[in-house]
PDB file of C-alpha atoms in Angstrom:
ATOM      1  CA  MET Z 190       6.013 -77.540  11.016  1.00  0.00           C
ATOM      2  CA  PRO Z 191       6.968 -76.008   7.668  1.00  0.00           C
ATOM      3  CA  VAL Z 192       8.184 -72.561   7.407  1.00  0.00           C
ATOM      4  CA  ASP Z 193       6.244 -70.482   4.930  1.00  0.00           C
ATOM      5  CA  PRO Z 194       9.118 -68.358   2.934  1.00  0.00           C
ATOM      6  CA  VAL Z 195       6.540 -65.337   2.144  1.00  0.00           C
ATOM      7  CA  GLN Z 196       6.074 -64.898   6.114  1.00  0.00           C
ATOM      8  CA  VAL Z 197       9.805 -64.969   6.916  1.00  0.00           C
ATOM      9  CA  LEU Z 198      10.215 -62.527   3.930  1.00  0.00           C
ATOM     10  CA  LEU Z 199       7.382 -60.269   4.996  1.00  0.00           C
ATOM     11  CA  GLY Z 200       8.498 -60.298   8.536  1.00  0.00           C
ATOM     12  CA  GLY Z 201      12.042 -59.483   7.870  1.00  0.00           C
ATOM     13  CA  PHE Z 202      10.839 -56.621   5.929  1.00  0.00           C
ATOM     14  CA  LEU Z 203       8.684 -55.245   8.663  1.00  0.00           C
ATOM     15  CA  GLY Z 204      11.490 -55.634  10.898  1.00  0.00           C
ATOM     16  CA  PHE Z 205      13.933 -54.075   8.608  1.00  0.00           C
ATOM     17  CA  ALA Z 206      11.511 -51.040   8.004  1.00  0.00           C
ATOM     18  CA  GLY Z 207      10.819 -50.462  11.819  1.00  0.00           C
ATOM     19  CA  ALA Z 208      14.108 -50.335  12.563  1.00  0.00           C
ATOM     20  CA  GLY Z 209      15.130 -48.317   9.874  1.00  0.00           C
ATOM     21  CA  ALA Z 210      12.236 -45.806  10.820  1.00  0.00           C
ATOM     22  CA  LEU Z 211      13.548 -45.769  14.513  1.00  0.00           C
ATOM     23  CA  ARG Z 212      17.005 -45.123  13.424  1.00  0.00           C
ATOM     24  CA  TRP Z 213      15.639 -42.463  11.217  1.00  0.00           C
ATOM     25  CA  TRP Z 214      13.659 -40.402  13.944  1.00  0.00           C
ATOM     26  CA  GLN Z 215      16.940 -40.962  16.625  1.00  0.00           C
ATOM     27  CA  TYR Z 216      19.162 -39.611  13.747  1.00  0.00           C
ATOM     28  CA  ARG Z 217      16.730 -36.696  13.499  1.00  0.00           C
ATOM     29  CA  ARG Z 218      16.200 -36.029  16.929  1.00  0.00           C
ATOM     30  CA  ASP Z 219      19.892 -36.034  17.741  1.00  0.00           C
ATOM     31  CA  LEU Z 220      20.248 -33.451  14.863  1.00  0.00           C
ATOM     32  CA  TRP Z 221      17.818 -31.361  16.264  1.00  0.00           C
ATOM     33  CA  ILE Z 222      18.969 -31.389  19.872  1.00  0.00           C
ATOM     34  CA  SER Z 223      22.601 -30.435  18.367  1.00  0.00           C
ATOM     35  CA  GLU Z 224      20.918 -27.609  16.448  1.00  0.00           C
ATOM     36  CA  ILE Z 225      19.463 -26.412  19.912  1.00  0.00           C
ATOM     37  CA  GLU Z 226      22.522 -26.462  21.660  1.00  0.00           C
ATOM     38  CA  ARG Z 227      24.484 -24.542  19.441  1.00  0.00           C
ATOM     39  CA  PHE Z 228      21.745 -21.986  19.722  1.00  0.00           C
ATOM     40  CA  THR Z 229      21.994 -22.259  23.441  1.00  0.00           C
ATOM     41  CA  ASP Z 230      25.578 -21.959  23.476  1.00  0.00           C
ATOM     42  CA  ALA Z 231      25.287 -18.724  20.705  1.00  0.00           C
ATOM     43  CA  LEU Z 232      22.698 -17.093  23.167  1.00  0.00           C
ATOM     44  CA  ASN Z 233      24.774 -17.391  26.078  1.00  0.00           C
ATOM     45  CA  GLU Z 234      27.690 -15.721  24.404  1.00  0.00           C
ATOM     46  CA  ALA Z 235      25.495 -12.904  23.155  1.00  0.00           C
ATOM     47  CA  CYS Z 236      23.852 -12.070  26.470  1.00  0.00           C
ATOM     48  CA  ASP Z 237      27.304 -12.080  28.363  1.00  0.00           C
ATOM     49  CA  LEU Z 238      28.835  -9.557  25.652  1.00  0.00           C
ATOM     50  CA  SER Z 239      25.629  -7.692  25.734  1.00  0.00           C
ATOM     51  CA  THR Z 240      25.501  -7.762  29.818  1.00  0.00           C
ATOM     52  CA  GLU Z 241      29.290  -6.259  29.367  1.00  0.00           C
ATOM     53  CA  TYR Z 242      28.455  -3.925  26.785  1.00  0.00           C
ATOM     54  CA  TRP Z 243      25.403  -2.452  28.762  1.00  0.00           C
ATOM     55  CA  LEU Z 244      27.499  -2.317  32.057  1.00  0.00           C
ATOM     56  CA  CYS Z 245      30.191   0.075  30.546  1.00  0.00           C
ATOM     57  CA  ARG Z 246      30.085   3.984  30.175  1.00  0.00           C
ATOM     58  CA  LYS Z 247      30.618   4.702  26.370  1.00  0.00           C
ATOM     59  CA  SER Z 248      31.067   8.339  27.124  1.00  0.00           C
ATOM     60  CA  ASP Z 249      31.981  10.458  30.469  1.00  0.00           C
ATOM     61  CA  ASP Z 250      31.861  14.242  30.437  1.00  0.00           C
ATOM     62  CA  LYS Z 251      35.102  14.444  32.478  1.00  0.00           C
ATOM     63  CA  GLU Z 252      37.534  12.295  30.446  1.00  0.00           C
ATOM     64  CA  ILE Z 253      37.873  11.944  26.949  1.00  0.00           C
ATOM     65  CA  ILE Z 254      37.443   8.323  25.636  1.00  0.00           C
ATOM     66  CA  ASP Z 255      40.570   6.797  24.720  1.00  0.00           C
ATOM     67  CA  LYS Z 256      40.973   4.805  21.193  1.00  0.00           C
ATOM     68  CA  ASP Z 257      41.432   1.764  22.557  1.00  0.00           C
ATOM     69  CA  LYS Z 258      38.028   1.661  24.418  1.00  0.00           C
ATOM     70  CA  ALA Z 259      36.369   3.010  21.619  1.00  0.00           C
ATOM     71  CA  LEU Z 260      37.460   0.588  19.652  1.00  0.00           C
ATOM     72  CA  GLU Z 261      36.931  -2.266  21.834  1.00  0.00           C
ATOM     73  CA  LEU Z 262      32.923  -0.870  22.150  1.00  0.00           C
ATOM     74  CA  LEU Z 263      32.665  -0.843  18.060  1.00  0.00           C
ATOM     75  CA  VAL Z 264      33.990  -4.519  18.345  1.00  0.00           C
ATOM     76  CA  GLN Z 265      31.288  -5.367  20.796  1.00  0.00           C
ATOM     77  CA  GLU Z 266      28.387  -3.600  19.130  1.00  0.00           C
ATOM     78  CA  ALA Z 267      29.499  -5.380  15.676  1.00  0.00           C
ATOM     79  CA  LYS Z 268      29.807  -8.916  17.884  1.00  0.00           C
ATOM     80  CA  LEU Z 269      26.107  -7.912  19.124  1.00  0.00           C
ATOM     81  CA  LEU Z 270      24.723  -7.218  15.722  1.00  0.00           C
ATOM     82  CA  GLY Z 271      26.081 -10.544  14.111  1.00  0.00           C
ATOM     83  CA  PHE Z 272      24.992 -12.513  17.546  1.00  0.00           C
ATOM     84  CA  GLN Z 273      21.564 -11.497  16.444  1.00  0.00           C
ATOM     85  CA  ILE Z 274      21.738 -12.321  12.830  1.00  0.00           C
ATOM     86  CA  ARG Z 275      23.264 -15.861  14.247  1.00  0.00           C
ATOM     87  CA  LEU Z 276      20.785 -16.292  16.516  1.00  0.00           C
ATOM     88  CA  ASP Z 277      18.056 -15.990  13.936  1.00  0.00           C
ATOM     89  CA  GLY Z 278      19.764 -18.371  11.289  1.00  0.00           C
ATOM     90  CA  LEU Z 279      20.262 -20.813  14.161  1.00  0.00           C
ATOM     91  CA  GLN Z 280      16.380 -20.855  15.478  1.00  0.00           C
ATOM     92  CA  ALA Z 281      15.534 -20.853  11.603  1.00  0.00           C
ATOM     93  CA  CYS Z 282      16.957 -24.577  11.731  1.00  0.00           C
ATOM     94  CA  PHE Z 283      14.883 -26.086  14.344  1.00  0.00           C
ATOM     95  CA  ILE Z 284      11.721 -23.642  14.764  1.00  0.00           C
ATOM     96  CA  ASP Z 285       9.546 -25.258  12.351  1.00  0.00           C
ATOM     97  CA  ARG Z 286      10.058 -28.916  14.188  1.00  0.00           C
ATOM     98  CA  LEU Z 287       8.463 -27.174  17.254  1.00  0.00           C
ATOM     99  CA  LEU Z 288       4.459 -27.286  17.707  1.00  0.00           C
ATOM    100  CA  ARG Z 289       2.482 -24.048  16.139  1.00  0.00           C
ATOM    101  CA  ASP Z 290       1.591 -22.900  19.609  1.00  0.00           C
ATOM    102  CA  ASP Z 291       5.358 -23.286  20.738  1.00  0.00           C
ATOM    103  CA  ARG Z 292       6.707 -21.375  17.608  1.00  0.00           C
ATOM    104  CA  LYS Z 293       4.748 -18.465  18.369  1.00  0.00           C
ATOM    105  CA  SER Z 294       5.719 -18.081  21.650  1.00  0.00           C
ATOM    106  CA  ILE Z 295       9.409 -18.481  20.827  1.00  0.00           C
ATOM    107  CA  ASN Z 296       9.447 -16.151  18.174  1.00  0.00           C
ATOM    108  CA  SER Z 297       7.532 -13.466  20.473  1.00  0.00           C
ATOM    109  CA  LYS Z 298      10.413 -14.468  23.460  1.00  0.00           C
ATOM    110  CA  MET Z 299      13.218 -13.946  20.616  1.00  0.00           C
ATOM    111  CA  SER Z 300      11.658 -10.633  19.503  1.00  0.00           C
ATOM    112  CA  ASP Z 301      11.742  -9.344  23.198  1.00  0.00           C
ATOM    113  CA  LEU Z 302      15.232 -10.707  23.453  1.00  0.00           C
ATOM    114  CA  SER Z 303      16.249  -8.448  20.275  1.00  0.00           C
ATOM    115  CA  SER Z 304      14.918  -5.773  21.431  1.00  0.00           C
ATOM    116  CA  ALA Z 305      16.846  -6.163  24.903  1.00  0.00           C
ATOM    117  CA  LEU Z 306      19.855  -6.688  23.461  1.00  0.00           C
ATOM    118  CA  THR Z 307      20.364  -3.852  20.990  1.00  0.00           C
ATOM    119  CA  GLY Z 308      17.378  -1.458  21.537  1.00  0.00           C
ATOM    120  CA  GLY Z 309      17.541   1.611  23.413  1.00  0.00           C
ATOM    121  CA  SER Z 310      20.592   3.620  23.039  1.00  0.00           C
ATOM    122  CA  PHE Z 311      22.659   0.986  21.557  1.00  0.00           C
ATOM    123  CA  GLN Z 312      25.143   2.191  19.620  1.00  0.00           C
ATOM    124  CA  SER Z 313      24.621   5.880  20.904  1.00  0.00           C
ATOM    125  CA  LYS Z 314      27.682   8.285  21.470  1.00  0.00           C
ATOM    126  CA  GLU Z 315      25.895   9.396  24.749  1.00  0.00           C
ATOM    127  CA  ARG Z 316      25.061   6.148  26.198  1.00  0.00           C
ATOM    128  CA  ASP Z 317      25.819   5.610  29.932  1.00  0.00           C
ATOM    129  CA  ALA Z 318      26.026   2.406  31.586  1.00  0.00           C
ATOM    130  CA  ASP Z 319      22.205   0.679  31.944  1.00  0.00           C
ATOM    131  CA  PRO Z 320      22.369  -2.078  34.803  1.00  0.00           C
ATOM    132  CA  ASP Z 321      18.575  -2.697  34.250  1.00  0.00           C
ATOM    133  CA  ARG Z 322      18.876  -3.058  30.426  1.00  0.00           C
ATOM    134  CA  ALA Z 323      21.763  -6.010  31.228  1.00  0.00           C
ATOM    135  CA  ILE Z 324      19.416  -7.699  34.020  1.00  0.00           C
ATOM    136  CA  LEU Z 325      16.473  -7.461  31.530  1.00  0.00           C
ATOM    137  CA  ILE Z 326      18.708  -9.341  28.838  1.00  0.00           C
ATOM    138  CA  GLN Z 327      19.736 -11.836  31.251  1.00  0.00           C
ATOM    139  CA  ALA Z 328      15.721 -12.804  32.654  1.00  0.00           C
ATOM    140  CA  THR Z 329      14.756 -12.738  28.935  1.00  0.00           C
ATOM    141  CA  ALA Z 330      17.410 -14.903  27.742  1.00  0.00           C
ATOM    142  CA  ALA Z 331      16.567 -17.465  30.626  1.00  0.00           C
ATOM    143  CA  ASP Z 332      12.949 -17.192  29.962  1.00  0.00           C
ATOM    144  CA  LEU Z 333      13.568 -18.010  26.298  1.00  0.00           C
ATOM    145  CA  LEU Z 334      15.880 -21.061  27.250  1.00  0.00           C
ATOM    146  CA  ILE Z 335      13.213 -22.270  29.472  1.00  0.00           C
ATOM    147  CA  GLU Z 336      10.524 -21.887  26.957  1.00  0.00           C
ATOM    148  CA  MET Z 337      12.617 -23.886  24.284  1.00  0.00           C
ATOM    149  CA  ARG Z 338      13.473 -26.616  26.304  1.00  0.00           C
ATOM    150  CA  GLN Z 339      10.015 -27.155  27.523  1.00  0.00           C
ATOM    151  CA  SER Z 340       8.729 -26.957  23.718  1.00  0.00           C
ATOM    152  CA  VAL Z 341      11.493 -29.718  22.714  1.00  0.00           C
ATOM    153  CA  ARG Z 342      10.235 -31.832  25.620  1.00  0.00           C
ATOM    154  CA  ARG Z 343       6.540 -31.622  24.230  1.00  0.00           C
ATOM    155  CA  SER Z 344       7.736 -31.513  20.905  1.00  0.00           C
ATOM    156  CA  LEU Z 345       9.760 -34.788  21.031  1.00  0.00           C
ATOM    157  CA  SER Z 346       6.904 -36.942  22.996  1.00  0.00           C
ATOM    158  CA  ILE Z 347       4.896 -39.065  20.772  1.00  0.00           C
ATOM    159  CA  SER Z 348       1.778 -37.107  20.978  1.00  0.00           C
ATOM    160  CA  GLY Z 349       4.077 -34.196  20.143  1.00  0.00           C
ATOM    161  CA  THR Z 350       5.612 -36.025  17.347  1.00  0.00           C
ATOM    162  CA  LEU Z 351       2.052 -36.944  16.123  1.00  0.00           C
ATOM    163  CA  ARG Z 352       0.813 -33.400  16.510  1.00  0.00           C
ATOM    164  CA  ALA Z 353       3.597 -31.866  14.447  1.00  0.00           C
ATOM    165  CA  SER Z 354       3.453 -33.980  11.871  1.00  0.00           C
ATOM    166  CA  ALA Z 355      -0.163 -33.300  11.665  1.00  0.00           C
ATOM    167  CA  GLU Z 356       0.510 -29.863  11.390  1.00  0.00           C
ATOM    168  CA  LYS Z 357       3.103 -30.250   8.736  1.00  0.00           C
ATOM    169  CA  PHE Z 358       0.866 -32.567   6.473  1.00  0.00           C
ATOM    170  CA  SER Z 359      -2.246 -29.712   6.984  1.00  0.00           C
ATOM    171  CA  ILE Z 360       0.306 -27.105   6.207  1.00  0.00           C
ATOM    172  CA  ARG Z 361       1.442 -28.870   2.921  1.00  0.00           C
ATOM    173  CA  ALA Z 362      -1.832 -30.129   2.007  1.00  0.00           C
ATOM    174  CA  TYR Z 363      -3.008 -26.673   2.178  1.00  0.00           C
ATOM    175  CA  ASN Z 364      -0.455 -25.010  -0.007  1.00  0.00           C
ATOM    176  CA  MET Z 365      -1.037 -27.937  -2.499  1.00  0.00           C
ATOM    177  CA  ILE Z 366      -4.743 -26.898  -2.842  1.00  0.00           C
ATOM    178  CA  VAL Z 367      -3.741 -23.063  -3.035  1.00  0.00           C
ATOM    179  CA  MET Z 368      -1.081 -23.908  -5.579  1.00  0.00           C
ATOM    180  CA  ARG Z 369      -3.269 -26.116  -7.671  1.00  0.00           C
ATOM    181  CA  HIS Z 370      -5.935 -23.156  -7.672  1.00  0.00           C
ATOM    182  CA  HIS Z 371      -3.860 -20.629  -8.896  1.00  0.00           C
ATOM    183  CA  ALA Z 372      -2.643 -22.707 -11.557  1.00  0.00           C
ATOM    184  CA  LYS Z 373      -6.016 -23.260 -12.434  1.00  0.00           C
ATOM    185  CA  ARG Z 374      -6.490 -19.780 -12.724  1.00  0.00           C
ATOM    186  CA  LYS Z 375      -3.668 -18.745 -14.758  1.00  0.00           C
ATOM    187  CA  ILE Z 376      -4.813 -21.136 -17.278  1.00  0.00           C
ATOM    188  CA  GLU Z 377      -8.038 -19.796 -17.296  1.00  0.00           C
ATOM    189  CA  TRP Z 378      -6.994 -16.036 -18.055  1.00  0.00           C
TER     190      TRP Z 378
END
């Protein structure tokens, strides 16, 4: 039975394309997982620091706060604000790969966490220790991490990958239609 070179080339091309697509998907998945791990590490550090911050008293009527303690509290406040900005940036690296409903849920939980970290009497001179806020921070962070892990699992499934791709395609198609419409209106004016 003679070998048809076209079939051999076509089979080789399809095998190469399939293996390339699989490797590309694996690379993107690993990159995505590493971004989420960086976010998780930063979130844990921020929660630990904010728990320490909210469990110590900033001022006491009976004693004058010493300069070292005041400096330490200022450093903690600056670090907490920095962690919030870092968490927002790290979240932006992976949030668009999640399903639309999951993005809304995670954004809401991230907003709750930001309020817990630096809300209330944060940076106030008259702040007392607030164990309830420390507990709220840990609970909110745990809720966010659980939701994020479940969202990633849903998005990495075959159906989730297809849904996320369809959502991205529909958003891009809509944006192209809107841009064309606006371009026509500018030309008409």
